[in-house]
Coordinates of C-alpha atoms and ligand atoms in Angstrom, one line a residue:
M64 CA 10.7 0.0 26.4
K65 CA 12.2 -3.5 26.2
G66 CA 9.9 -5.9 24.4
F67 CA 6.6 -5.3 22.6
P68 CA 3.8 -3.3 24.3
K69 CA 1.1 -5.4 25.9
K70 CA -1.7 -4.5 23.4
F71 CA 0.6 -4.6 20.4
L72 CA -1.4 -5.3 17.2
W73 CA 0.2 -8.3 15.4
G74 CA -1.5 -8.4 12.1
G75 CA -1.5 -9.0 8.4
A76 CA -2.5 -6.9 5.4
V77 CA -4.1 -7.4 2.1
A78 CA -5.8 -5.2 -0.5
A79 CA -9.3 -5.7 -2.0
N80 CA -8.0 -5.6 -5.6
Q81 CA -5.4 -8.3 -5.1
C82 CA -7.5 -10.8 -3.2
E83 CA -11.3 -10.3 -3.6
G84 CA -11.7 -11.2 -7.3
A85 CA -15.5 -11.1 -8.2
W86 CA -14.6 -8.2 -10.4
K87 CA -18.0 -8.0 -12.0
E88 CA -20.1 -9.1 -9.0
G89 CA -22.3 -7.1 -6.6
G90 CA -22.7 -4.1 -8.8
K91 CA -19.0 -3.3 -8.8
G92 CA -17.7 -1.0 -11.5
L93 CA -14.6 -1.5 -13.5
S94 CA -11.5 -0.2 -11.7
V95 CA -7.9 0.3 -12.6
P96 CA -6.4 -2.9 -11.2
D97 CA -8.9 -4.9 -13.3
L98 CA -6.7 -3.9 -16.2
D99 CA -3.4 -5.0 -14.6
W100 CA -2.2 -7.4 -17.2
H101 CA 0.1 -10.3 -16.4
N102 CA 3.1 -10.5 -18.7
P103 CA 4.0 -14.2 -19.1
N104 CA 7.5 -13.2 -20.2
L105 CA 8.0 -11.0 -17.3
N106 CA 11.6 -10.0 -16.4
R107 CA 11.2 -10.4 -12.6
A108 CA 14.4 -8.6 -11.6
G109 CA 13.9 -5.9 -14.2
K110 CA 12.1 -2.7 -14.1
R111 CA 8.5 -2.5 -12.9
D112 CA 5.7 -3.6 -15.2
E113 CA 5.4 -1.6 -18.4
D114 CA 1.9 -0.6 -17.5
S115 CA 2.8 1.5 -14.5
E116 CA 2.6 4.5 -16.9
M117 CA -0.4 4.1 -19.1
T118 CA -1.4 5.6 -22.4
S119 CA -4.9 5.9 -23.9
S120 CA -4.0 3.5 -26.7
R121 CA -2.6 0.9 -24.4
L122 CA -5.7 1.1 -22.3
E123 CA -7.9 0.6 -25.3
E124 CA -5.9 -2.4 -26.3
L125 CA -6.3 -3.9 -22.8
M126 CA -10.0 -3.3 -22.9
K127 CA -10.2 -5.4 -26.0
I128 CA -8.7 -8.5 -24.3
H129 CA -11.6 -10.6 -23.0
D130 CA -9.6 -13.4 -21.5
D131 CA -9.8 -12.9 -17.7
S132 CA -6.9 -15.2 -17.0
Q133 CA -4.6 -12.5 -18.4
F134 CA -5.7 -10.2 -15.6
P135 CA -5.1 -12.1 -12.3
K136 CA -6.5 -9.4 -10.1
R137 CA -10.0 -9.9 -11.6
N138 CA -10.2 -13.2 -9.8
G139 CA -7.7 -12.7 -7.0
I140 CA -7.9 -15.6 -4.6
D141 CA -11.7 -15.4 -4.7
F142 CA -11.7 -13.8 -1.2
Y143 CA -15.1 -12.2 -2.0
H144 CA -16.6 -15.7 -1.6
T145 CA -14.0 -17.3 0.7
Y146 CA -13.4 -14.6 3.3
K147 CA -15.2 -16.4 6.1
E148 CA -13.0 -19.4 5.8
D149 CA -9.8 -17.3 5.1
L150 CA -10.4 -15.1 8.1
R151 CA -11.0 -18.2 10.2
L152 CA -7.4 -19.2 9.3
M153 CA -6.2 -15.7 10.2
H154 CA -7.9 -16.0 13.5
E155 CA -6.2 -19.4 14.0
L156 CA -2.9 -17.7 13.2
G157 CA -3.7 -15.4 16.1
L158 CA -3.9 -12.1 14.3
K159 CA -4.9 -9.2 16.5
C160 CA -5.6 -6.9 13.5
F161 CA -6.4 -7.4 9.9
R162 CA -5.8 -4.7 7.3
T163 CA -7.7 -4.7 4.0
S164 CA -9.1 -2.1 1.7
I165 CA -12.6 -1.2 0.6
N166 CA -12.8 -1.2 -3.2
W167 CA -14.0 2.3 -4.1
A168 CA -15.6 0.8 -7.3
R169 CA -17.8 -1.5 -5.2
I170 CA -19.3 1.5 -3.4
F171 CA -19.4 4.0 -6.2
P172 CA -19.1 1.9 -9.4
N173 CA -18.4 5.0 -11.6
G174 CA -17.0 7.3 -9.0
D175 CA -19.5 10.0 -9.8
D176 CA -22.7 8.1 -9.0
E177 CA -25.3 9.9 -7.0
K178 CA -26.0 7.1 -4.5
P179 CA -23.7 4.4 -3.2
N180 CA -24.2 0.8 -4.3
E181 CA -25.9 -0.9 -1.4
E182 CA -24.8 -4.4 -2.5
G183 CA -21.2 -3.3 -2.3
L184 CA -21.7 -1.9 1.2
K185 CA -23.5 -5.1 2.3
F186 CA -20.4 -7.1 1.4
Y187 CA -18.2 -4.9 3.5
D188 CA -20.8 -5.0 6.4
D189 CA -20.3 -8.7 6.5
L190 CA -16.6 -8.7 5.9
I191 CA -16.0 -6.2 8.7
D192 CA -18.4 -8.0 11.1
T193 CA -16.4 -11.2 10.4
I194 CA -13.1 -9.5 11.2
V195 CA -14.5 -8.0 14.4
G196 CA -16.3 -11.3 15.2
Y197 CA -12.9 -13.1 15.2
G198 CA -11.6 -10.5 17.7
M199 CA -9.4 -8.8 15.2
E200 CA -9.1 -5.0 14.9
P201 CA -10.0 -4.0 11.4
I202 CA -7.6 -1.5 9.7
I203 CA -9.2 -0.2 6.6
T204 CA -7.5 1.4 3.6
L205 CA -9.9 3.6 1.6
F206 CA -7.8 3.8 -1.6
H207 CA -5.5 1.0 -2.5
Y208 CA -5.3 1.8 -6.2
E209 CA -9.0 0.9 -6.7
I210 CA -10.0 4.0 -8.6
P211 CA -13.2 3.5 -10.7
L212 CA -12.1 3.5 -14.3
N213 CA -14.7 6.1 -15.2
I214 CA -12.8 8.6 -13.1
V215 CA -9.8 7.9 -15.3
T216 CA -11.4 8.1 -18.7
K217 CA -14.1 10.8 -18.0
Y218 CA -12.3 13.0 -15.6
G219 CA -8.5 12.4 -16.1
G220 CA -7.9 10.9 -12.7
W221 CA -6.7 12.8 -9.6
K222 CA -5.3 15.6 -11.7
N223 CA -8.9 16.8 -11.9
R224 CA -10.1 18.8 -8.9
E225 CA -13.6 17.3 -9.1
V226 CA -12.2 14.0 -7.9
I227 CA -11.6 15.5 -4.4
D228 CA -15.4 15.7 -3.8
M229 CA -16.0 12.2 -5.2
F230 CA -13.4 10.7 -2.9
V231 CA -14.6 12.6 0.2
K232 CA -18.2 11.6 -0.5
Y233 CA -17.1 8.0 -0.7
C234 CA -15.1 8.3 2.5
K235 CA -18.1 9.8 4.3
V236 CA -20.3 6.9 3.3
C237 CA -17.7 4.5 4.8
F238 CA -17.1 6.5 8.0
E239 CA -20.9 6.8 8.6
R240 CA -21.4 3.1 8.1
Y241 CA -18.4 1.7 10.0
H242 CA -17.3 4.3 12.5
S243 CA -18.4 2.1 15.5
K244 CA -16.5 -0.9 14.2
V245 CA -13.4 0.6 12.6
K246 CA -11.0 2.8 14.5
Y247 CA -7.9 2.8 12.3
W248 CA -8.2 4.1 8.7
I249 CA -5.5 4.6 6.1
L250 CA -6.8 7.1 3.6
I251 CA -4.5 6.4 0.7
N252 CA -2.1 3.5 0.3
Q253 CA 1.5 4.5 -0.3
I254 CA 0.7 8.1 -1.2
N255 CA 4.3 8.7 -2.2
L256 CA 4.6 6.2 -5.0
I257 CA 3.6 8.7 -7.7
Y258 CA 7.0 8.7 -9.2
V259 CA 6.6 5.1 -10.3
E260 CA 2.9 4.7 -10.4
S261 CA 1.1 7.5 -12.2
F262 CA -1.7 5.2 -13.4
N263 CA -2.4 3.1 -10.4
S264 CA -2.0 5.8 -7.8
L265 CA -3.4 8.8 -9.7
G266 CA -5.4 7.4 -12.7
I267 CA -3.4 9.6 -15.1
L268 CA -3.1 8.6 -18.7
C269 CA 0.3 10.1 -19.7
D270 CA -0.7 11.1 -23.2
R271 CA -3.6 13.2 -21.9
V272 CA -1.4 15.7 -20.0
E273 CA 1.2 18.1 -21.3
N274 CA 3.7 17.6 -18.6
L275 CA 3.4 14.3 -16.8
E276 CA 5.6 15.2 -13.8
E277 CA 3.8 18.4 -13.2
A278 CA 0.4 16.7 -13.6
K279 CA 1.4 14.2 -10.9
Y280 CA 2.2 16.9 -8.4
Q281 CA -1.1 18.7 -9.2
A282 CA -2.8 15.3 -8.6
I283 CA -1.0 14.7 -5.3
H284 CA -2.1 18.2 -4.1
H285 CA -5.6 17.1 -4.7
Q286 CA -5.0 13.9 -2.7
F287 CA -3.6 16.0 0.2
V288 CA -6.7 18.2 0.2
A289 CA -9.0 15.2 -0.2
C290 CA -7.3 13.5 2.8
S291 CA -7.7 16.5 5.0
L292 CA -11.3 17.0 4.0
A293 CA -12.0 13.4 4.6
Q294 CA -10.4 13.7 8.0
K295 CA -12.6 16.7 8.8
A296 CA -15.7 14.7 7.9
A297 CA -14.4 11.8 10.0
K298 CA -13.9 14.0 13.1
E299 CA -17.5 15.3 12.7
I300 CA -18.9 11.8 12.5
D301 CA -16.9 10.2 15.3
E302 CA -13.8 11.6 17.0
N303 CA -12.6 8.2 18.0
M304 CA -11.6 7.3 14.5
K305 CA -7.9 7.6 13.8
M306 CA -6.7 8.6 10.3
G307 CA -3.3 7.5 9.1
V308 CA -1.0 8.8 6.3
M309 CA 0.9 5.9 4.6
I310 CA 4.0 5.9 2.5
S311 CA 6.1 3.2 0.9
D312 CA 9.5 3.4 2.6
H313 CA 12.6 2.7 0.5
N314 CA 15.0 5.0 2.3
C315 CA 18.1 5.7 0.2
Y316 CA 21.6 5.3 1.6
A317 CA 24.4 7.3 0.1
E318 CA 26.9 5.2 -1.8
T319 CA 29.9 6.8 -0.2
A320 CA 30.7 9.4 2.6
K321 CA 31.4 12.0 -0.1
P322 CA 29.4 15.0 0.9
E323 CA 27.7 15.2 -2.5
D324 CA 26.5 11.6 -2.2
V325 CA 25.2 12.3 1.3
F326 CA 23.5 15.5 0.5
Y327 CA 21.8 14.5 -2.8
T328 CA 20.7 11.3 -1.3
Y329 CA 19.1 13.3 1.5
Q330 CA 17.4 15.4 -1.1
K331 CA 16.1 12.3 -2.9
N332 CA 14.7 11.0 0.4
Q333 CA 13.0 14.4 1.0
M334 CA 11.1 14.5 -2.3
S335 CA 10.4 10.8 -2.6
Q336 CA 9.3 10.2 1.0
M337 CA 9.3 13.0 3.6
F338 CA 7.5 15.5 1.4
Y339 CA 4.3 13.5 1.7
T340 CA 4.5 12.9 5.5
D341 CA 5.7 16.5 6.1
V342 CA 2.5 17.8 4.4
R343 CA 0.2 15.3 6.0
I344 CA 1.7 15.4 9.5
R345 CA 3.2 18.8 9.9
G346 CA 0.3 20.4 7.9
S347 CA 2.2 22.5 5.3
Y348 CA 4.3 22.3 2.2
P349 CA 8.0 22.3 3.1
G350 CA 10.4 24.8 1.6
Y351 CA 12.3 22.2 -0.3
A352 CA 9.1 21.2 -2.2
Y353 CA 8.4 24.8 -3.2
R354 CA 12.0 25.1 -4.5
F355 CA 11.6 21.8 -6.3
F356 CA 8.5 23.1 -8.1
E357 CA 10.1 26.4 -8.9
E358 CA 13.2 24.9 -10.3
K359 CA 11.2 22.7 -12.6
N360 CA 8.9 25.5 -13.6
F361 CA 5.8 23.7 -12.2
N362 CA 2.7 25.7 -11.6
I363 CA 0.7 23.8 -9.0
E364 CA -2.6 25.3 -8.4
M365 CA -3.5 25.5 -4.7
T366 CA -5.9 27.9 -3.0
E367 CA -5.7 29.5 0.4
E368 CA -8.6 27.3 1.5
D369 CA -6.6 24.2 0.4
L370 CA -3.6 25.2 2.5
A371 CA -5.8 26.0 5.5
V372 CA -7.6 22.6 5.5
I373 CA -4.2 20.8 5.0
K374 CA -2.9 22.7 8.1
E375 CA -5.9 22.0 10.3
Y376 CA -6.5 18.3 9.6
T377 CA -3.3 16.4 9.9
A378 CA -2.8 12.7 10.3
D379 CA -3.2 11.0 13.6
F380 CA -0.7 8.2 12.9
M381 CA 2.0 7.4 10.4
A382 CA 2.0 4.0 8.6
F383 CA 4.5 2.8 6.1
S384 CA 5.3 -0.3 4.1
Y385 CA 8.8 -1.6 4.3
Y386 CA 10.3 -4.1 1.9
Y387 CA 13.8 -2.9 1.0
S388 CA 16.2 0.0 1.2
R389 CA 17.8 1.8 -1.8
M390 CA 21.2 3.3 -2.6
N391 CA 22.1 6.5 -4.4
S392 CA 25.2 8.0 -5.9
Y393 CA 25.4 11.7 -6.9
E394 CA 27.3 10.9 -10.1
K395 CA 25.5 7.7 -11.2
N396 CA 21.9 8.4 -10.2
N397 CA 21.0 11.9 -11.3
K398 CA 18.1 11.1 -13.5
G399 CA 15.3 11.6 -11.1
L400 CA 13.8 10.2 -7.9
N401 CA 13.6 6.6 -9.1
D402 CA 17.1 6.4 -10.5
I403 CA 19.0 4.4 -7.9
S404 CA 21.8 1.8 -7.7
K405 CA 21.9 -1.7 -6.5
N406 CA 23.5 -2.0 -3.0
P407 CA 26.3 -4.6 -3.5
L408 CA 26.4 -5.2 0.2
L409 CA 22.9 -6.6 0.5
K410 CA 21.3 -9.8 -0.8
A411 CA 18.2 -9.4 -2.8
S412 CA 15.1 -11.5 -3.6
I413 CA 14.7 -12.7 -7.2
W414 CA 12.6 -9.6 -7.8
G415 CA 15.7 -7.6 -7.0
W416 CA 14.3 -6.3 -3.7
S417 CA 17.2 -6.0 -1.3
I418 CA 17.0 -7.5 2.2
D419 CA 17.9 -5.1 4.9
P420 CA 16.3 -5.5 8.4
L421 CA 18.5 -2.9 9.9
G422 CA 17.1 -0.5 7.3
L423 CA 13.7 -1.0 9.0
R424 CA 15.1 0.0 12.4
N425 CA 16.7 3.0 10.7
S426 CA 13.5 4.1 9.1
L427 CA 11.4 3.6 12.3
N428 CA 13.9 5.8 14.2
L429 CA 14.1 8.4 11.4
Y430 CA 10.3 8.9 11.2
Y431 CA 9.6 8.8 14.9
D432 CA 12.3 11.3 15.6
R433 CA 10.8 13.6 13.0
Y434 CA 7.1 13.3 13.8
C435 CA 6.7 11.9 17.3
I436 CA 3.3 10.4 16.5
P437 CA 2.2 6.7 16.8
M438 CA 3.5 4.5 14.0
M439 CA 2.3 1.4 12.2
I440 CA 4.2 -0.9 9.9
A441 CA 1.4 -1.5 7.3
E442 CA 3.3 -3.9 5.2
N443 CA 6.5 -6.0 5.3
G444 CA 7.5 -9.4 3.9
L445 CA 9.4 -11.5 1.5
G446 CA 7.9 -12.3 -1.9
A447 CA 9.2 -15.8 -2.9
L448 CA 8.6 -18.7 -5.2
D449 CA 7.2 -21.3 -2.8
E450 CA 7.0 -25.0 -3.6
L451 CA 4.0 -27.2 -2.6
T452 CA 5.4 -30.6 -2.0
E453 CA 3.7 -33.9 -2.9
D454 CA 2.5 -34.2 0.7
Y455 CA 1.1 -30.6 0.7
Q456 CA 3.8 -29.0 2.8
I457 CA 5.5 -25.7 2.2
H458 CA 8.9 -25.4 3.8
D459 CA 9.4 -21.7 3.7
G460 CA 12.4 -21.3 6.1
Y461 CA 13.7 -18.4 4.0
R462 CA 10.5 -16.5 4.9
I463 CA 10.9 -17.2 8.6
D464 CA 14.5 -16.0 8.4
Y465 CA 13.4 -12.8 6.7
L466 CA 10.6 -12.1 9.1
R467 CA 12.6 -13.1 12.2
E468 CA 15.3 -10.5 11.3
H469 CA 12.7 -7.8 10.7
V470 CA 10.8 -8.5 13.9
L471 CA 14.0 -8.4 15.8
A472 CA 14.8 -5.0 14.2
I473 CA 11.4 -3.8 15.2
K474 CA 12.0 -4.9 18.8
E475 CA 15.2 -2.9 18.9
A476 CA 13.5 0.1 17.5
I477 CA 10.8 -0.1 20.2
Y478 CA 13.7 -0.3 22.7
D479 CA 15.1 2.8 21.0
G480 CA 11.9 4.6 21.9
V481 CA 9.7 4.3 18.8
D482 CA 6.0 4.3 19.6
L483 CA 4.9 1.5 17.3
F484 CA 1.5 0.0 17.8
A485 CA 1.0 -2.4 14.9
Y486 CA 2.9 -4.7 12.5
C487 CA 1.1 -6.1 9.5
P488 CA 3.2 -8.5 7.3
W489 CA 2.0 -8.3 3.7
G490 CA -0.3 -11.0 2.3
P491 CA -0.6 -13.3 5.3
I492 CA -2.5 -15.5 2.9
D493 CA -1.1 -15.6 -0.7
I494 CA -2.6 -13.0 -3.0
V495 CA -1.9 -11.6 -6.5
S496 CA 1.3 -9.5 -6.7
C497 CA 0.7 -5.8 -7.0
T498 CA 3.6 -4.9 -9.2
T499 CA 4.0 -8.0 -11.4
N500 CA 0.4 -9.3 -11.4
E501 CA 1.4 -12.8 -10.7
M502 CA 0.4 -15.4 -8.1
S503 CA 3.9 -16.9 -8.0
K504 CA 5.2 -14.0 -5.9
R505 CA 3.9 -15.3 -2.6
Y506 CA 4.1 -13.7 0.9
G507 CA 1.7 -15.8 2.9
F508 CA 1.7 -17.9 6.0
V509 CA -1.1 -19.7 4.1
Y510 CA -0.5 -21.1 0.6
V511 CA -3.3 -20.7 -2.0
D512 CA -3.1 -23.3 -4.7
I513 CA -3.7 -21.0 -7.7
N514 CA -1.2 -20.6 -10.6
D515 CA -0.4 -17.5 -12.6
D516 CA -2.9 -18.5 -15.3
G517 CA -5.7 -19.0 -12.8
T518 CA -5.6 -22.8 -12.8
G519 CA -5.2 -24.7 -9.5
S520 CA -7.4 -26.3 -6.8
R521 CA -7.9 -23.1 -4.9
K522 CA -7.2 -25.0 -1.7
R523 CA -5.4 -23.4 1.3
Y524 CA -2.4 -25.0 3.0
K525 CA -0.5 -23.8 6.1
K526 CA 3.2 -23.1 5.4
D527 CA 5.9 -23.7 8.0
S528 CA 5.9 -20.0 8.7
F529 CA 2.3 -20.3 10.0
A530 CA 3.4 -22.0 13.2
W531 CA 6.4 -19.6 13.5
Y532 CA 4.3 -16.4 13.4
Q533 CA 1.6 -18.0 15.5
N534 CA 4.2 -18.5 18.2
V535 CA 5.6 -15.0 17.8
I536 CA 2.1 -13.6 18.4
R537 CA 1.3 -16.0 21.2
S538 CA 4.5 -15.0 23.1
N539 CA 4.0 -11.3 22.2
G540 CA 7.4 -11.2 20.5
E541 CA 9.3 -13.0 23.2
E542 CA 9.9 -16.1 21.2
I543 CA 11.1 -15.1 17.8
Ligands
BGP637 C1 3.1 -2.5 -2.1 C2 1.6 -2.5 -2.2 C3 0.9 -3.8 -2.0 C4 1.8 -5.1 -2.2 C5 3.3 -4.9 -1.9 C6 4.2 -6.0 -2.5 O1 3.6 -1.6 -2.9 O2 0.9 -1.6 -1.3 O3 -0.3 -3.8 -2.6 O4 1.4 -5.9 -3.1 O5 3.7 -3.7 -2.4 O6 4.3 -5.8 -3.8 P1 4.2 -7.1 -4.8 O7 2.9 -7.6 -4.5 O8 4.3 -6.6 -6.2 O9 5.3 -7.9 -4.4

């Protein structure tokens, strides 16, 4: 097909923990992102934040800090109180869909509570009604790192099998309450990121397990089972709901055409990306994963019932976030899945994220060829340091350039035959960064005047990119 489908969902995506704030309001429990500490001496282009793998002692230290300004996600952009006004701006932007998450700890403050927290549900009743009221299709993520902290400290996170039932119970509450309003659900945000995010994604404290890597794969098995069981519950409640599997795509290129570079790069892509979608879409563990476990001597406990439910309840659509591509060399990068090289042929943002629009077209083709199910781009965008001028303008031509190139690549992929139904640029309104916990890494079409230390007027201003995206949507991708 040439051009975007008629009912294409042009959207935007945020996550509860990065925008809502109100971390202690409405009966919400403490959750993992509430402890995401902002390092004022952050090395932006360096490795990810030191807290992506957490120890019990570091967690205790963080619990003793009572200054909220050091934890920007606790206040976010105060979306909990401003969502009506913020969503009005999203409506003005012309969004056809809006992706956000439900914060698990608002619904089950401790994860293991007997009954859901009605006040938390009430907030999402209003939020979802507002999204729908503005004519936007809500896309709801059920787990965007918002694991109740009690599940981490009392149960050891997703490594513990008991967490499956807690998650499914929480999902059921949401499905029952919102099935008539929410069609598209993403069960777990970026389910593949476990090789960099053992704490955020899985709630594992690394000193509490014998072998962290093995524990991660046990935990991910529990997430797979939980997703299929949640999906089973969803189908029983309302067959019209669609369940998506989502990964973070950073497809690796081989550094050279040397067969070793090509093959070991392929293997890296298998275990860091395809493994997750193979299980959730094809419904079984691929041979290369069993081999990976065997060669590492991992003993992953899985029952026959687990494998049966994984087989029966597979994802209805595939979603992925796309920010950058990666590069791999057999000789230089043999220290695991996250050991990669910088691609000298690509420019990068100051956070070191390479800019590669063709990589997006490549990934869309790759996944669609493999799975042939409807696809959604759940996140994409350029994090940048924006400047608010004295007359309250934000001239973010660099963002327009980035998005233009990516939207053009998507258009080509649709012409290639990919069945893509939604595109959700990340953070259509500025929110706190996920990886570096700072406000300064901005993605929005709307600027939010809040600084890293929480100061600022909190006012919202439209950036130059606002009018650009508005026109892209209005013309259904004809004017880019
Ligand atoms: C993804 C997360 C998002 C988001 C995005 C950008 O990994 O799903 O939550 O924030 O990355 O990352 P950052 O905010 O650190 O730039």
